[in-house]
GROMACS .gro file of C-alpha atoms in nm:
model
  269
    1MET     CA    1   7.549  14.162   6.265
    2ALA     CA    2   7.911  14.192   6.160
    3ASP     CA    3   8.039  13.997   5.868
    4PHE     CA    4   8.406  13.912   5.879
    5ARG     CA    5   8.652  13.764   5.642
    6ILE     CA    6   8.865  13.533   5.807
    7ASP     CA    7   9.186  13.803   5.806
    8ASP     CA    8   8.906  14.074   5.983
    9LEU     CA    9   8.803  13.812   6.203
   10ALA     CA   10   9.162  13.710   6.353
   11ARG     CA   11   9.266  14.082   6.352
   12ALA     CA   12   8.938  14.153   6.556
   13ALA     CA   13   9.029  13.839   6.793
   14GLY     CA   14   9.371  13.928   6.811
   15THR     CA   15   9.497  13.581   6.661
   16THR     CA   16   9.625  13.484   6.358
   17VAL     CA   17   9.446  13.312   6.015
   18ARG     CA   18   9.649  13.023   6.115
   19HIS     CA   19   9.513  13.004   6.437
   20VAL     CA   20   9.133  13.048   6.325
   21ARG     CA   21   9.204  12.782   6.034
   22GLY     CA   22   9.310  12.559   6.311
   23PHE     CA   23   9.038  12.601   6.543
   24GLN     CA   24   8.812  12.513   6.250
   25GLU     CA   25   9.005  12.183   6.145
   26ARG     CA   26   8.994  12.083   6.528
   27GLY     CA   27   8.573  12.156   6.516
   28LEU     CA   28   8.607  12.413   6.767
   29LEU     CA   29   8.453  12.702   6.555
   30PRO     CA   30   8.176  12.662   6.335
   31PRO     CA   31   8.212  12.696   5.945
   32PRO     CA   32   8.159  13.022   5.809
   33ARG     CA   33   7.819  13.139   5.583
   34MET     CA   34   7.952  13.093   5.212
   35LYS     CA   35   7.881  13.360   4.985
   36GLY     CA   36   8.016  13.201   4.679
   37ARG     CA   37   8.370  13.104   4.725
   38VAL     CA   38   8.434  13.363   5.011
   39GLY     CA   39   8.372  13.267   5.345
   40PHE     CA   40   8.202  13.500   5.640
   41TYR     CA   41   8.197  13.507   5.991
   42ASP     CA   42   7.983  13.673   6.250
   43ASP     CA   43   8.008  13.760   6.583
   44SER     CA   44   7.886  13.441   6.724
   45HIS     CA   45   8.266  13.289   6.574
   46LEU     CA   46   8.423  13.624   6.716
   47ALA     CA   47   8.295  13.524   7.051
   48ARG     CA   48   8.375  13.160   7.046
   49ILE     CA   49   8.719  13.236   6.930
   50HIS     CA   50   8.744  13.512   7.278
   51LEU     CA   51   8.611  13.180   7.494
   52ILE     CA   52   8.899  12.967   7.331
   53ALA     CA   53   9.163  13.215   7.424
   54ARG     CA   54   9.002  13.237   7.789
   55LEU     CA   55   9.009  12.889   7.831
   56LYS     CA   56   9.334  12.793   7.710
   57ASP     CA   57   9.476  13.111   7.927
   58ARG     CA   58   9.304  12.892   8.252
   59GLY     CA   59   9.536  12.572   8.139
   60TYR     CA   60   9.269  12.383   7.939
   61THR     CA   61   9.418  12.185   7.611
   62LEU     CA   62   9.230  12.216   7.256
   63ALA     CA   63   9.138  11.905   7.316
   64SER     CA   64   8.988  11.948   7.653
   65ILE     CA   65   8.805  12.277   7.533
   66GLY     CA   66   8.661  12.070   7.216
   67GLU     CA   67   8.497  11.815   7.450
   68MET     CA   68   8.338  12.078   7.626
   69LEU     CA   69   8.195  12.283   7.355
   70SER     CA   70   8.059  11.978   7.246
   71ALA     CA   71   7.883  11.931   7.548
   72TRP     CA   72   7.782  12.270   7.530
   73GLU     CA   73   7.620  12.221   7.210
   74ARG     CA   74   7.466  11.919   7.338
   75GLY     CA   75   7.242  12.140   7.573
   76HIS     CA   76   7.519  12.135   7.893
   77ASN     CA   77   7.583  12.433   8.069
   78LEU     CA   78   7.944  12.544   8.050
   79ALA     CA   79   7.969  12.707   8.387
   80GLU     CA   80   7.873  12.382   8.480
   81LEU     CA   81   8.105  12.165   8.300
   82LEU     CA   82   8.373  12.394   8.377
   83GLY     CA   83   8.305  12.318   8.743
   84LEU     CA   84   8.297  11.952   8.667
   85GLU     CA   85   8.625  12.018   8.478
   86ARG     CA   86   8.786  12.198   8.782
   87ALA     CA   87   8.651  11.888   9.005
   88VAL     CA   88   8.849  11.666   8.799
   89HIS     CA   89   9.164  11.827   8.753
   90ASP     CA   90   9.241  12.051   9.035
   91PRO     CA   91   9.497  11.904   9.275
   92TRP     CA   92   9.359  11.698   9.584
   93SER     CA   93   9.641  11.832   9.824
   94ASP     CA   94   9.652  12.189   9.988
   95GLU     CA   95  10.030  12.166   9.941
   96GLU     CA   96  10.208  12.427   9.754
   97PRO     CA   97  10.506  12.364   9.571
   98ALA     CA   98  10.861  12.498   9.736
   99ARG     CA   99  11.174  12.628   9.552
  100MET     CA  100  11.529  12.485   9.657
  101THR     CA  101  11.872  12.531   9.516
  102LEU     CA  102  12.123  12.249   9.423
  103PRO     CA  103  12.328  12.255   9.749
  104GLN     CA  104  11.964  12.278   9.967
  105VAL     CA  105  11.853  11.943   9.814
  106VAL     CA  106  12.207  11.754   9.812
  107ARG     CA  107  12.216  11.885  10.214
  108ARG     CA  108  11.903  11.697  10.257
  109PHE     CA  109  12.018  11.378  10.057
  110TYR     CA  110  12.377  11.390  10.108
  111PRO     CA  111  12.412  11.492  10.443
  112ASP     CA  112  12.788  11.348  10.471
  113ILE     CA  113  12.912  11.584  10.182
  114PRO     CA  114  13.082  11.918  10.322
  115GLU     CA  115  12.937  12.233  10.215
  116SER     CA  116  13.242  12.367  10.081
  117GLU     CA  117  13.226  12.085   9.816
  118LEU     CA  118  12.902  12.182   9.694
  119GLU     CA  119  13.031  12.499   9.525
  120GLY     CA  120  13.021  12.514   9.143
  121ARG     CA  121  12.849  12.143   9.150
  122ALA     CA  122  12.577  12.044   8.880
  123PRO     CA  123  12.312  11.791   8.888
  124ALA     CA  124  12.499  11.554   8.699
  125ASP     CA  125  12.728  11.545   8.972
  126PHE     CA  126  12.483  11.346   9.172
  127PRO     CA  127  12.340  11.106   8.971
  128GLN     CA  128  12.085  10.946   9.245
  129LEU     CA  129  11.890  11.288   9.209
  130GLY     CA  130  11.774  11.155   8.886
  131GLN     CA  131  11.585  10.909   9.097
  132ALA     CA  132  11.448  11.164   9.319
  133GLU     CA  133  11.311  11.344   8.982
  134GLU     CA  134  11.137  11.022   8.819
  135LEU     CA  135  10.974  10.964   9.181
  136GLU     CA  136  10.861  11.326   9.161
  137PHE     CA  137  11.051  11.470   9.507
  138ILE     CA  138  11.208  11.738   9.284
  139ARG     CA  139  11.197  11.885   8.948
  140TRP     CA  140  11.513  12.039   8.799
  141THR     CA  141  11.361  12.390   8.626
  142GLY     CA  142  11.747  12.491   8.487
  143ASP     CA  143  11.846  12.749   8.790
  144GLY     CA  144  11.696  12.537   9.086
  145TYR     CA  145  11.482  12.266   9.226
  146GLU     CA  146  11.121  12.296   9.221
  147VAL     CA  147  10.961  12.049   9.528
  148PRO     CA  148  10.585  11.934   9.416
  149SER     CA  149  10.531  11.799   9.777
  150PRO     CA  150  10.758  11.938  10.037
  151ARG     CA  151  10.598  11.677  10.272
  152LEU     CA  152  10.692  11.413  10.068
  153PHE     CA  153  11.039  11.546  10.012
  154GLU     CA  154  11.095  11.563  10.406
  155VAL     CA  155  10.969  11.251  10.427
  156GLY     CA  156  11.269  11.099  10.208
  157ALA     CA  157  11.511  11.363  10.384
  158GLY     CA  158  11.408  11.179  10.750
  159LEU     CA  159  11.459  10.856  10.605
  160VAL     CA  160  11.817  10.966  10.509
  161ASP     CA  161  11.849  11.134  10.833
  162ALA     CA  162  11.722  10.793  11.030
  163GLY     CA  163  12.055  10.663  10.859
  164ILE     CA  164  11.893  10.488  10.526
  165GLU     CA  165  12.087  10.462  10.224
  166LEU     CA  166  11.956  10.720   9.985
  167GLU     CA  167  11.928  10.409   9.724
  168ALA     CA  168  11.713  10.219   9.985
  169VAL     CA  169  11.490  10.522  10.030
  170PHE     CA  170  11.435  10.546   9.655
  171GLU     CA  171  11.372  10.156   9.609
  172ILE     CA  172  11.094  10.208   9.929
  173ALA     CA  173  10.982  10.533   9.752
  174GLY     CA  174  10.902  10.311   9.407
  175ARG     CA  175  10.765  10.018   9.581
  176LEU     CA  176  10.489  10.261   9.789
  177ARG     CA  177  10.452  10.411   9.478
  178GLY     CA  178  10.312  10.118   9.285
  179ASP     CA  179  10.100  10.006   9.607
  180VAL     CA  180   9.963  10.346   9.643
  181ASP     CA  181   9.851  10.367   9.266
  182ALA     CA  182   9.690  10.014   9.286
  183ILE     CA  183   9.495  10.162   9.604
  184ALA     CA  184   9.407  10.477   9.437
  185ARG     CA  185   9.282  10.256   9.091
  186GLN     CA  186   9.085  10.018   9.342
  187PHE     CA  187   8.911  10.321   9.546
  188VAL     CA  188   8.808  10.483   9.207
  189ARG     CA  189   8.673  10.202   9.017
  190LEU     CA  190   8.450  10.051   9.328
  191THR     CA  191   8.339  10.429   9.341
  192VAL     CA  192   8.266  10.448   8.975
  193GLU     CA  193   8.068  10.106   9.007
  194HIS     CA  194   7.863  10.192   9.279
  195ALA     CA  195   7.799  10.535   9.242
  196GLY     CA  196   7.679  10.510   8.880
  197LEU     CA  197   7.979  10.718   8.731
  198ASP     CA  198   8.012  10.502   8.439
  199ALA     CA  199   7.691  10.616   8.293
  200ARG     CA  200   7.681  10.834   7.990
  201LEU     CA  201   7.759  11.208   8.094
  202GLY     CA  202   7.446  11.308   7.882
  203ASP     CA  203   7.231  11.051   8.130
  204ARG     CA  204   7.391  11.267   8.457
  205ASP     CA  205   7.364  11.594   8.597
  206VAL     CA  206   7.667  11.783   8.563
  207ARG     CA  207   7.669  11.948   8.903
  208GLU     CA  208   7.572  11.608   9.059
  209ILE     CA  209   7.902  11.454   8.913
  210ALA     CA  210   8.106  11.777   9.020
  211GLU     CA  211   7.973  11.751   9.368
  212LEU     CA  212   8.045  11.364   9.427
  213ILE     CA  213   8.365  11.400   9.309
  214GLN     CA  214   8.450  11.700   9.546
  215ARG     CA  215   8.283  11.483   9.844
  216LEU     CA  216   8.544  11.198   9.740
  217ARG     CA  217   8.846  11.389   9.794
  218PRO     CA  218   8.829  11.398  10.189
  219ILE     CA  219   8.654  11.054  10.193
  220GLY     CA  220   8.939  10.924  10.003
  221MET     CA  221   9.212  11.063  10.188
  222GLN     CA  222   9.068  10.973  10.533
  223ALA     CA  223   8.985  10.604  10.426
  224VAL     CA  224   9.319  10.575  10.339
  225GLN     CA  225   9.501  10.770  10.611
  226GLY     CA  226   9.296  10.567  10.864
  227LEU     CA  227   9.390  10.228  10.707
  228LEU     CA  228   9.729  10.281  10.721
  229ALA     CA  229   9.728  10.404  11.076
  230ARG     CA  230   9.566  10.116  11.180
  231SER     CA  231   9.840   9.864  10.956
  232LEU     CA  232  10.090  10.073  11.069
  233HIS     CA  233  10.008  10.041  11.399
  234ALA     CA  234  10.001   9.651  11.388
  235GLU     CA  235  10.300   9.619  11.165
  236ILE     CA  236  10.494   9.785  11.414
  237GLN     CA  237  10.380   9.607  11.727
  238ALA     CA  238  10.479   9.267  11.527
  239GLU     CA  239  10.800   9.384  11.409
  240PHE     CA  240  10.880   9.500  11.757
  241ALA     CA  241  10.782   9.175  11.876
  242ARG     CA  242  11.014   9.003  11.610
  243GLN     CA  243  11.299   9.189  11.760
  244ILE     CA  244  11.259   9.132  12.085
  245GLU     CA  245  11.237   8.714  12.022
  246SER     CA  246  11.576   8.761  11.854
  247LEU     CA  247  11.708   8.866  12.145
  248GLY     CA  248  11.586   8.563  12.343
  249LEU     CA  249  11.324   8.808  12.516
  250THR     CA  250  10.937   8.720  12.557
  251PRO     CA  251  10.730   9.036  12.506
  252PRO     CA  252  10.482   9.083  12.769
  253PRO     CA  253  10.130   9.001  12.682
  254ALA     CA  254   9.897   9.312  12.564
  255ASP     CA  255   9.683   9.256  12.868
  256ALA     CA  256   9.949   9.293  13.100
  257VAL     CA  257  10.069   9.578  12.918
  258ASP     CA  258   9.746   9.736  12.967
  259ALA     CA  259   9.732   9.627  13.351
  260ALA     CA  260  10.049   9.804  13.429
  261GLU     CA  261   9.891  10.131  13.238
  262PRO     CA  262   9.743  10.392  13.536
  263GLN     CA  263   9.432  10.362  13.574
  264PRO     CA  264   9.170  10.613  13.674
  265PRO     CA  265   9.061  10.630  14.038
  266ALA     CA  266   8.733  10.475  14.131
  267ALA     CA  267   8.429  10.697  14.175
  268GLY     CA  268   8.446  10.831  14.533
  269GLN     CA  269   8.807  10.789  14.583
   0.00000   0.00000   0.00000
């Protein structure tokens, strides 16, 4: 087994002495074996630094890496822990972010501005786009916009196309976001409560938790979509009835509407 002084370890790992010391201070790297006043590291320290580097390359923070390594040392399988981490942090949507230029975004949100007036303009010239960023419709990257959810962007643009003022679109989006956040919190809270996910991690099988989270993804989306579709249907019917009544008309009863619909021929006809 090789013995490394700290500068030799850093060189072998392709990092710096400062990073090695930082890993130790965070508890990510076990302390060296001391010989007098000199610390010596071995191959296990080198392997740990390589693992930390790979996890960082995959996007994990040092805090997350520390939690995984601590659980690993308590007897959990690291591959299973990584599977759980992915299940928790992977996005629930299969959407791919899109890229748009400033003129492309402006044309969708400000359809009345002639294209000839967009030359040389900057985001600061369109203050309401700041609200769009706050609501995560768009994200300025310095040379254009990233659109995290093209579907959400098209919903906002579609409302503008329908004649709704942009300020009102953002107000609607802000209120709906708060309502959806409340629904998500309630769904997660009830699931944690009834599925026993509030138990300590050490008392549960890591693979079981990861599998449960993966199953919750389609279930949660289907539940919200189904309930929203039913509620929208009822609300649109009620609003239509109110609009008809405001004109002094009386909407036909539901059974009359049903009777007016074509019926399938009886057997033998």
